[in-house]
């Protein structure tokens, strides 16, 4: 059961990182000069989202 | 599949290996394996910095891979984290931020080496690091605005009375939440990454086992599966190297952002 729970939880994180990458690539295509700064923001945002998925993973392992 | 049925048992063993075990003394007084590797990383860090300082002093122009590489990383921390976020006040906070970055980076990199443990792979170390950064930005805020001024500055100005009180409580809560998220993010990334790597290593060895017991067509097929797991393991290993650097970067960057938030306050 815990494994299914982790799979469900990771859907949200997947959507989140996908949205972040979408936003980053579109704005980089429109304005290539801001690439450097955007990359920082993108990595930060991804780290926030990814942390949620990883919390789910660790809690699954600890609970099982 | 015979090999897959053994996985849960092996996983339990793996997870047990990730729990804190005492290397010297016991778990109350002594070193666990994580703290042991943290000291190893700290020693490497100090040796690297001292060697860098000595080599740098030898000539005005940097020579060689080591000195140039270290200078590149230090400049990256200075320009990308300090100057771009903290603005004019970067000089005051640069030592703290650089120390934080290098300590976490060395811990993560040491943890990547097979057989070693990351010092940041246990909640104790990451919580201590997060507490350092938490206390640092609160002290900076209190020094700039005074204790009362800092507490007042949590709520934005210009809000009507009851609204301001509510926002203040929420902001206070979110300030303490920073402490938890900083610690949990780093810990979860390192712990989860190592568990995933361990799982694929176990899968590879379980699928290879039948070939050692006796040569047959089925055993050969299973060994071919093992090659697949090893390939995935290598890819995840590369991703983990990336994660080790990114997590050090994210932790430090967030600390810098929190410091900037109290520095920019009126």
Tab-separated table of C-alpha atoms in Angstrom:
chain	number	residue	atom	x	y	z
A	1	UNK	CA	0.000	0.000	0.000
A	2	UNK	CA	2.795	2.390	0.913
A	3	UNK	CA	4.287	2.024	-2.558
A	4	UNK	CA	0.985	3.038	-4.158
A	5	UNK	CA	0.851	6.037	-1.841
A	6	UNK	CA	4.288	7.123	-2.965
A	7	UNK	CA	3.247	6.805	-6.601
A	8	UNK	CA	0.212	8.994	-5.975
A	9	UNK	CA	2.283	11.568	-4.167
A	10	UNK	CA	4.843	11.796	-6.923
A	11	UNK	CA	2.178	12.759	-9.506
A	12	UNK	CA	1.949	16.190	-7.927
A	13	UNK	CA	5.703	16.658	-7.860
A	14	UNK	CA	5.926	15.554	-11.497
A	15	UNK	CA	3.367	18.132	-12.549
A	16	UNK	CA	5.152	20.762	-10.485
A	17	UNK	CA	8.593	20.183	-12.005
A	18	UNK	CA	7.029	19.948	-15.456
A	19	UNK	CA	5.363	23.335	-15.012
A	20	UNK	CA	8.593	24.871	-13.757
A	21	UNK	CA	10.546	23.521	-16.721
A	22	UNK	CA	7.814	24.694	-19.093
A	23	UNK	CA	7.914	28.203	-17.712
A	24	UNK	CA	11.695	28.316	-17.738
A	25	UNK	CA	12.045	27.086	-21.324
A	26	UNK	CA	9.354	29.383	-22.724
A	27	UNK	CA	10.781	32.455	-21.053
A	28	UNK	CA	14.324	31.504	-22.078
A	29	UNK	CA	13.126	31.199	-25.678
A	30	UNK	CA	11.531	34.616	-25.511
A	31	UNK	CA	14.403	36.335	-23.776
A	32	UNK	CA	17.696	34.452	-23.997
A	33	UNK	CA	19.577	37.152	-22.045
A	34	UNK	CA	17.993	36.159	-18.725
A	35	UNK	CA	19.074	32.516	-19.060
A	36	UNK	CA	21.561	32.649	-16.196
A	37	UNK	CA	19.193	34.141	-13.661
A	38	UNK	CA	16.289	31.974	-14.778
A	39	UNK	CA	18.356	28.842	-14.293
A	40	UNK	CA	18.911	29.718	-10.633
A	41	UNK	CA	15.225	30.304	-10.085
A	42	UNK	CA	14.345	27.100	-11.924
A	43	UNK	CA	16.743	25.010	-9.844
A	44	UNK	CA	15.385	26.590	-6.654
A	45	UNK	CA	11.781	25.909	-7.632
A	46	UNK	CA	12.553	22.359	-8.666
A	47	UNK	CA	14.338	21.750	-5.374
A	48	UNK	CA	11.261	22.894	-3.458
A	49	UNK	CA	8.968	20.592	-5.424
A	50	UNK	CA	11.371	17.683	-5.413
A	51	UNK	CA	11.727	17.884	-1.655
A	52	UNK	CA	8.002	17.143	-1.305
A	53	UNK	CA	8.285	13.987	-3.401
A	54	UNK	CA	11.322	12.881	-1.422
A	55	UNK	CA	9.548	13.468	1.883
A	56	UNK	CA	6.852	11.120	0.564
A	57	UNK	CA	9.493	8.551	-0.356
A	58	UNK	CA	11.233	8.667	3.012
A	59	UNK	CA	7.993	8.571	4.972
A	60	UNK	CA	6.936	5.532	2.910
A	61	UNK	CA	10.157	3.750	3.834
A	62	UNK	CA	9.947	4.675	7.501
A	63	UNK	CA	6.254	3.744	7.791
A	64	UNK	CA	6.627	0.364	6.065
B	1	UNK	CA	10.409	-14.333	-10.219
B	2	UNK	CA	12.654	-15.916	-7.648
B	3	UNK	CA	15.087	-13.056	-7.439
B	4	UNK	CA	12.391	-10.439	-6.888
B	5	UNK	CA	10.858	-12.359	-3.981
B	6	UNK	CA	14.083	-11.918	-2.028
B	7	UNK	CA	13.984	-8.133	-2.467
B	8	UNK	CA	11.917	-7.133	0.617
B	9	UNK	CA	14.266	-9.022	2.927
B	10	UNK	CA	17.332	-7.420	1.369
B	11	UNK	CA	15.636	-4.008	1.516
B	12	UNK	CA	15.118	-4.371	5.263
B	13	UNK	CA	18.799	-5.144	5.641
B	14	UNK	CA	19.700	-2.113	3.520
B	15	UNK	CA	17.474	0.240	5.525
B	16	UNK	CA	18.925	-1.142	8.726
B	17	UNK	CA	22.347	-0.237	7.394
B	18	UNK	CA	21.191	3.366	6.961
B	19	UNK	CA	20.147	3.696	10.602
B	20	UNK	CA	22.710	5.262	12.905
B	21	UNK	CA	25.113	2.692	14.309
B	22	UNK	CA	27.878	3.506	16.739
B	23	UNK	CA	31.383	3.176	15.345
B	24	UNK	CA	33.163	4.364	18.494
B	25	UNK	CA	31.492	4.152	21.916
B	26	UNK	CA	27.688	3.911	21.861
B	27	UNK	CA	24.953	6.022	20.315
B	28	UNK	CA	24.693	8.389	23.319
B	29	UNK	CA	28.426	9.024	23.774
B	30	UNK	CA	30.532	8.261	20.749
B	31	UNK	CA	30.507	8.455	16.977
B	32	UNK	CA	27.899	7.048	14.648
B	33	UNK	CA	28.984	6.191	11.122
B	34	UNK	CA	27.477	9.439	9.818
B	35	UNK	CA	29.351	11.611	12.293
B	36	UNK	CA	32.536	9.683	11.575
B	37	UNK	CA	32.269	10.469	7.860
B	38	UNK	CA	31.338	14.051	8.699
B	39	UNK	CA	34.668	14.405	10.492
B	40	UNK	CA	36.415	12.827	7.508
B	41	UNK	CA	34.755	15.383	5.219
B	42	UNK	CA	35.644	18.194	7.638
B	43	UNK	CA	39.288	17.076	7.691
B	44	UNK	CA	39.339	16.965	3.880
B	45	UNK	CA	37.768	20.429	3.789
B	46	UNK	CA	40.384	21.913	6.140
B	47	UNK	CA	43.240	20.215	4.277
B	48	UNK	CA	41.924	21.449	0.931
B	49	UNK	CA	41.574	25.032	2.175
B	50	UNK	CA	45.027	25.068	3.784
B	51	UNK	CA	46.644	23.589	0.681
B	52	UNK	CA	44.814	26.135	-1.438
B	53	UNK	CA	45.981	29.037	0.716
B	54	UNK	CA	49.598	27.848	0.635
B	55	UNK	CA	49.644	27.257	-3.105
B	56	UNK	CA	47.916	30.545	-3.797
B	57	UNK	CA	50.472	32.479	-1.762
B	58	UNK	CA	53.333	31.046	-3.820
B	59	UNK	CA	52.639	33.220	-6.841
B	60	UNK	CA	50.439	36.125	-7.758
B	61	UNK	CA	49.066	34.410	-10.835
B	62	UNK	CA	47.168	31.178	-10.084
B	63	UNK	CA	48.817	28.097	-11.567
B	64	UNK	CA	47.557	24.562	-11.954
B	65	UNK	CA	44.248	22.758	-11.889
B	66	UNK	CA	43.745	22.746	-8.126
B	67	UNK	CA	44.228	26.460	-7.448
B	68	UNK	CA	42.247	27.510	-10.503
B	69	UNK	CA	39.426	25.060	-9.718
B	70	UNK	CA	39.117	26.232	-6.130
B	71	UNK	CA	39.181	29.859	-7.207
B	72	UNK	CA	36.461	29.155	-9.712
B	73	UNK	CA	34.209	27.604	-7.060
B	74	UNK	CA	34.880	30.379	-4.550
B	75	UNK	CA	34.134	32.983	-7.196
B	76	UNK	CA	30.949	31.139	-8.087
B	77	UNK	CA	29.840	31.309	-4.445
B	78	UNK	CA	30.822	34.978	-4.246
B	79	UNK	CA	29.179	36.140	-7.467
B	80	UNK	CA	26.196	33.840	-7.837
B	81	UNK	CA	25.121	33.532	-4.229
B	82	UNK	CA	26.463	36.535	-2.374
B	83	UNK	CA	26.687	39.452	-4.786
B	84	UNK	CA	23.582	38.700	-6.811
B	85	UNK	CA	21.351	38.121	-3.779
B	86	UNK	CA	22.787	40.141	-0.925
B	87	UNK	CA	23.783	43.179	-2.980
B	88	UNK	CA	25.999	45.683	-1.164
B	89	UNK	CA	26.073	43.784	2.110
B	90	UNK	CA	27.666	40.670	0.584
B	91	UNK	CA	31.099	41.162	2.158
B	92	UNK	CA	29.777	40.812	5.694
B	93	UNK	CA	28.032	37.489	5.040
B	94	UNK	CA	30.416	35.909	2.548
B	95	UNK	CA	32.480	33.912	5.129
B	96	UNK	CA	29.394	32.306	6.655
B	97	UNK	CA	27.790	31.454	3.320
B	98	UNK	CA	31.001	30.079	1.814
B	99	UNK	CA	31.675	27.955	4.904
B	100	UNK	CA	28.152	26.557	4.762
B	101	UNK	CA	28.422	25.755	1.056
B	102	UNK	CA	31.804	24.050	1.254
B	103	UNK	CA	30.938	22.049	4.354
B	104	UNK	CA	27.765	20.644	2.785
B	105	UNK	CA	29.471	20.111	-0.578
B	106	UNK	CA	32.346	18.135	0.937
B	107	UNK	CA	29.939	16.057	3.018
B	108	UNK	CA	27.775	15.228	0.008
B	109	UNK	CA	30.721	14.402	-2.220
B	110	UNK	CA	32.284	12.147	0.414
B	111	UNK	CA	28.936	10.397	0.758
B	112	UNK	CA	28.848	9.650	-2.966
B	113	UNK	CA	32.034	7.547	-2.797
B	114	UNK	CA	30.979	3.879	-2.459
B	115	UNK	CA	31.505	2.588	1.062
B	116	UNK	CA	31.330	6.030	2.644
B	117	UNK	CA	28.326	7.675	4.272
B	118	UNK	CA	27.313	11.305	3.747
B	119	UNK	CA	27.563	13.362	6.915
B	120	UNK	CA	24.373	15.090	5.771
B	121	UNK	CA	22.508	11.774	5.500
B	122	UNK	CA	21.302	11.971	9.075
B	123	UNK	CA	18.719	14.333	10.510
B	124	UNK	CA	20.998	15.401	13.354
B	125	UNK	CA	23.615	17.026	11.148
B	126	UNK	CA	21.181	18.740	8.782
B	127	UNK	CA	19.104	20.061	11.686
B	128	UNK	CA	22.252	21.502	13.252
B	129	UNK	CA	23.201	23.158	9.948
B	130	UNK	CA	19.699	24.559	9.533
B	131	UNK	CA	19.828	25.860	13.120
B	132	UNK	CA	23.110	27.653	12.356
B	133	UNK	CA	21.570	29.429	9.393
B	134	UNK	CA	18.332	30.129	11.314
B	135	UNK	CA	20.128	31.673	14.302
B	136	UNK	CA	22.427	33.603	11.940
B	137	UNK	CA	19.684	35.430	10.078
B	138	UNK	CA	17.733	36.151	13.257
B	139	UNK	CA	20.849	37.589	14.911
B	140	UNK	CA	21.531	39.691	11.816
B	141	UNK	CA	17.956	40.966	11.927
B	142	UNK	CA	18.108	41.724	15.650
B	143	UNK	CA	21.424	43.564	15.254
B	144	UNK	CA	20.072	45.734	12.464
B	145	UNK	CA	16.654	46.595	13.896
B	146	UNK	CA	16.793	45.588	17.535
B	147	UNK	CA	14.809	42.683	18.972
B	148	UNK	CA	11.520	44.591	19.031
B	149	UNK	CA	12.151	46.038	15.599
B	150	UNK	CA	12.856	42.605	14.159
B	151	UNK	CA	9.706	41.113	15.661
B	152	UNK	CA	7.709	44.058	14.299
B	153	UNK	CA	9.247	43.720	10.847
B	154	UNK	CA	7.818	40.219	10.423
B	155	UNK	CA	4.465	41.712	9.415
B	156	UNK	CA	4.482	44.072	6.409
B	157	UNK	CA	3.695	47.700	7.135
B	158	UNK	CA	0.459	49.445	6.231
B	159	UNK	CA	-1.993	46.737	7.217
B	160	UNK	CA	-5.016	47.488	9.418
B	161	UNK	CA	-4.722	46.368	13.091
B	162	UNK	CA	-6.378	42.941	13.312
B	163	UNK	CA	-5.147	41.981	9.861
B	164	UNK	CA	-1.561	42.840	10.810
B	165	UNK	CA	-1.794	40.653	13.922
B	166	UNK	CA	-2.992	37.700	11.860
B	167	UNK	CA	-0.295	38.135	9.213
B	168	UNK	CA	2.298	38.469	11.988
B	169	UNK	CA	1.331	35.107	13.465
B	170	UNK	CA	1.449	33.451	10.045
B	171	UNK	CA	4.825	35.015	9.274
B	172	UNK	CA	6.195	33.891	12.642
B	173	UNK	CA	5.033	30.377	11.883
B	174	UNK	CA	6.573	30.412	8.431
B	175	UNK	CA	9.856	31.674	9.884
B	176	UNK	CA	10.056	28.627	12.114
B	177	UNK	CA	8.985	26.456	9.212
B	178	UNK	CA	12.149	27.547	7.378
B	179	UNK	CA	14.187	25.746	10.017
B	180	UNK	CA	12.318	22.491	9.431
B	181	UNK	CA	12.221	22.667	5.630
B	182	UNK	CA	15.941	23.443	5.361
B	183	UNK	CA	16.827	20.426	7.479
B	184	UNK	CA	14.310	18.004	5.991
B	185	UNK	CA	15.080	18.912	2.363
B	186	UNK	CA	18.785	18.183	2.639
B	187	UNK	CA	18.278	15.048	4.717
B	188	UNK	CA	15.595	13.591	2.447
B	189	UNK	CA	17.602	14.226	-0.705
B	190	UNK	CA	20.708	12.514	0.571
B	191	UNK	CA	18.876	9.667	2.319
B	192	UNK	CA	16.474	8.914	-0.542
B	193	UNK	CA	19.220	9.059	-3.158
B	194	UNK	CA	21.318	6.550	-1.295
B	195	UNK	CA	18.386	4.229	-0.679
B	196	UNK	CA	17.564	4.227	-4.410
B	197	UNK	CA	21.194	3.522	-5.335
B	198	UNK	CA	21.319	0.721	-2.758
B	199	UNK	CA	18.105	-0.813	-4.095
B	200	UNK	CA	19.454	-1.039	-7.641
B	201	UNK	CA	22.741	-2.471	-6.398
B	202	UNK	CA	20.785	-5.131	-4.509
B	203	UNK	CA	18.666	-5.898	-7.589
B	204	UNK	CA	21.796	-6.321	-9.692
B	205	UNK	CA	23.332	-8.754	-7.231
B	206	UNK	CA	20.073	-10.701	-6.753
B	207	UNK	CA	19.663	-11.193	-10.498
B	208	UNK	CA	23.269	-12.293	-10.844
B	209	UNK	CA	23.037	-14.869	-8.047
B	210	UNK	CA	21.540	-17.799	-10.082
B	211	UNK	CA	24.549	-17.779	-12.412
B	212	UNK	CA	26.898	-18.368	-9.497
B	213	UNK	CA	24.900	-21.367	-8.278
B	214	UNK	CA	24.847	-23.191	-11.588
B	215	UNK	CA	25.061	-22.543	-15.296
B	216	UNK	CA	21.707	-22.719	-17.134
B	217	UNK	CA	19.742	-20.786	-19.733
B	218	UNK	CA	17.451	-19.228	-17.115
B	219	UNK	CA	20.409	-18.156	-15.016
B	220	UNK	CA	22.012	-16.550	-18.036
B	221	UNK	CA	18.820	-14.628	-18.799
B	222	UNK	CA	18.675	-13.401	-15.233
B	223	UNK	CA	22.285	-12.251	-15.422
B	224	UNK	CA	21.415	-10.250	-18.528
B	225	UNK	CA	18.771	-8.518	-16.402
B	226	UNK	CA	21.485	-7.742	-13.903
B	227	UNK	CA	23.421	-5.816	-16.565
B	228	UNK	CA	20.324	-3.675	-17.082
B	229	UNK	CA	20.130	-2.867	-13.352
B	230	UNK	CA	23.824	-1.954	-13.312
B	231	UNK	CA	23.237	0.461	-16.199
B	232	UNK	CA	20.413	2.133	-14.287
B	233	UNK	CA	22.622	2.218	-11.203
B	234	UNK	CA	25.334	4.077	-13.129
B	235	UNK	CA	22.806	6.623	-14.409
B	236	UNK	CA	21.422	7.173	-10.905
B	237	UNK	CA	24.962	7.498	-9.592
B	238	UNK	CA	25.609	10.326	-12.054
B	239	UNK	CA	22.332	11.992	-11.073
B	240	UNK	CA	23.353	11.697	-7.424
B	241	UNK	CA	26.601	13.576	-8.105
B	242	UNK	CA	24.483	16.335	-9.618
B	243	UNK	CA	22.091	16.255	-6.644
B	244	UNK	CA	24.990	16.504	-4.191
B	245	UNK	CA	26.109	19.778	-5.760
B	246	UNK	CA	22.589	21.128	-6.309
B	247	UNK	CA	21.501	20.465	-2.740
B	248	UNK	CA	24.563	22.235	-1.346
B	249	UNK	CA	23.724	25.093	-3.720
B	250	UNK	CA	20.042	25.184	-2.741
B	251	UNK	CA	20.732	25.095	0.991
B	252	UNK	CA	23.235	27.922	0.726
B	253	UNK	CA	21.115	29.944	-1.668
B	254	UNK	CA	18.098	29.746	0.637
B	255	UNK	CA	20.220	30.816	3.600
B	256	UNK	CA	21.402	33.783	1.544
B	257	UNK	CA	17.808	34.645	0.602
B	258	UNK	CA	16.725	34.543	4.251
B	259	UNK	CA	19.622	36.812	5.218
B	260	UNK	CA	18.718	39.160	2.380
B	261	UNK	CA	15.128	39.325	3.623
B	262	UNK	CA	16.215	40.708	6.994
B	263	UNK	CA	18.903	42.928	5.428
B	264	UNK	CA	16.512	44.670	3.039
B	265	UNK	CA	13.927	45.365	5.763
B	266	UNK	CA	13.462	49.051	6.526
